[in-house]
Amino acid sequence: MSTSFTKASVRDAPVSDRRVLLRADLNVPLANGTIEDDTRIRAATPTIESLRDREAAIVLCSHLGRPKGPDPRLSLAPVAARLGELVGSEVPLAPGVVGEDVARRAGRLAAGDLLLLENTRFEAGETENDPRLAEALGTLADLYVNDAFAAAHRAHASTEGVAHRLRGYAGLLLEREVRELTSVRDDPAPPLVIALGGAKVSDKIGAIDRFLHTAETILIGGAMCFSFFRALGQPTGASMVEEEGVELAAEVLERASEAECELRLPVDLVLGDHLDAAAQRREEDGTSVPDGWMGLDIGPRTASRYAEAISAAGTVFWNGPMGVFELEPFAAGTRAVAEAIAAARGRTVVGGGDSVAALNQLGLADRVDWVSTGGGASLELMEGRELPGIEALMDATEVRA
Ligand code: ADP
Ligand code: MG
């Protein structure tokens, strides 16, 4: 498989004095209308600046959360305000996604102007990829730029449908994401070490399967490890076990024994008597979880073994926290892995909303070579699946056609 990206780039798009519909992923975590982490907004600015420098008028759009129809709590207003601070000029917010009023405002944009549409998911046609919505979005601009890597695994009207109506180009972030992740997938400097944690095996099974053939070592942590322990017939107490994951884990164990990859499970655990920062906590030197206890983190011996494997790696990819890092008593395993990644000599790439939140919380994000803005999208790309938001874009060879 080739690591070169074949899609037309925004850098080669004829944007000056034209209107560009720019799809970004500005889906940031909000708490009572306040942005908790603006990483995705910051990641969207290089493409915006590049378009403005070239005198394009920009109609910007994104989804936010999972509203069922228009919902003022999921308005992009706070995002418009933050983006305005970052780009140094006010960012007006349209009253909706499409419609006459929106079209009029888009039509009045001058070179360098920016208009943010409301949350695309306020329209039911967005997630249904309704051709009528794609059509209406298409009438707002002369060409389309998709920079929403984190939403590229979804075939929605603003990520996929509209690319069949306007000439579509890849944004700078989307391009870089694909390059960075594809090179880990197809061309990693050995040894490749993968650290996987988080809640569910079923989310990560495709990636595990692929990495069994390309990685030297897979380190398993998070709640996911209990599906494996259950599959091995060990008691898991009150630990979170995804039932569907047990069978998947059994299959993975079987395939791992045939592959050359070493699949490692924890050798010790940190237990809690319930899921709370004030829970009783105990370290268990072993991996049997007694009744009434739940495994909430990898233990210290596991953490130092995993850290060692990461230090010796040529390439590291991490997705999914090793424990319930949101609660301080169960954060040590995730911290150890994050610190080992920050200090690693090899190339380091991290994807996944919660893993990236953990990195940010620890102040280590700058010390990782590539922090992906995509969770589900980064995993699907790693699995080798085609992402509809990328597939729909024009090929580079069509740029001058
Ligand atoms: P990411 O967003 O990085 O892909 P996931 O969404 O798969 O990660 O999983 C993150 C969640 O998994 C976190 O909220 C974390 O608290 C939880 N988690 C990790 N380990 C455990 C565990 N042992 N028991 C329960 N929940 C866990
Ligand atoms: Mg998550």
Short mmCIF file of C-alpha atoms in Angstrom, two decimals, residues 27 58 63 85 122 149 161 200 208 216 220 224 305 308 310 312:
data_model
loop_
_atom_site.label_atom_id
_atom_site.label_comp_id
_atom_site.label_asym_id
_atom_site.label_seq_id
_atom_site.Cartn_x
_atom_site.Cartn_y
_atom_site.Cartn_z
CA ASN A 27 -16.82 19.55 17.73
CA ILE A 58 -15.11 31.35 3.54
CA HIS A 63 -21.26 19.76 13.65
CA GLU A 85 -10.02 35.36 19.08
CA PHE A 122 -29.51 21.02 13.44
CA PHE A 149 -10.59 14.64 9.55
CA GLY A 161 -22.76 14.44 -0.04
CA LYS A 200 -14.52 -1.45 24.56
CA ILE A 208 -5.97 -4.96 16.79
CA GLU A 216 6.00 -6.28 17.17
CA ILE A 220 -3.47 -3.96 26.27
CA MET A 224 -10.73 -3.74 27.48
CA ARG A 305 6.90 -2.99 31.61
CA GLU A 308 9.96 -0.04 28.81
CA ILE A 310 7.51 2.09 24.54
CA ALA A 312 12.51 0.70 22.97
#
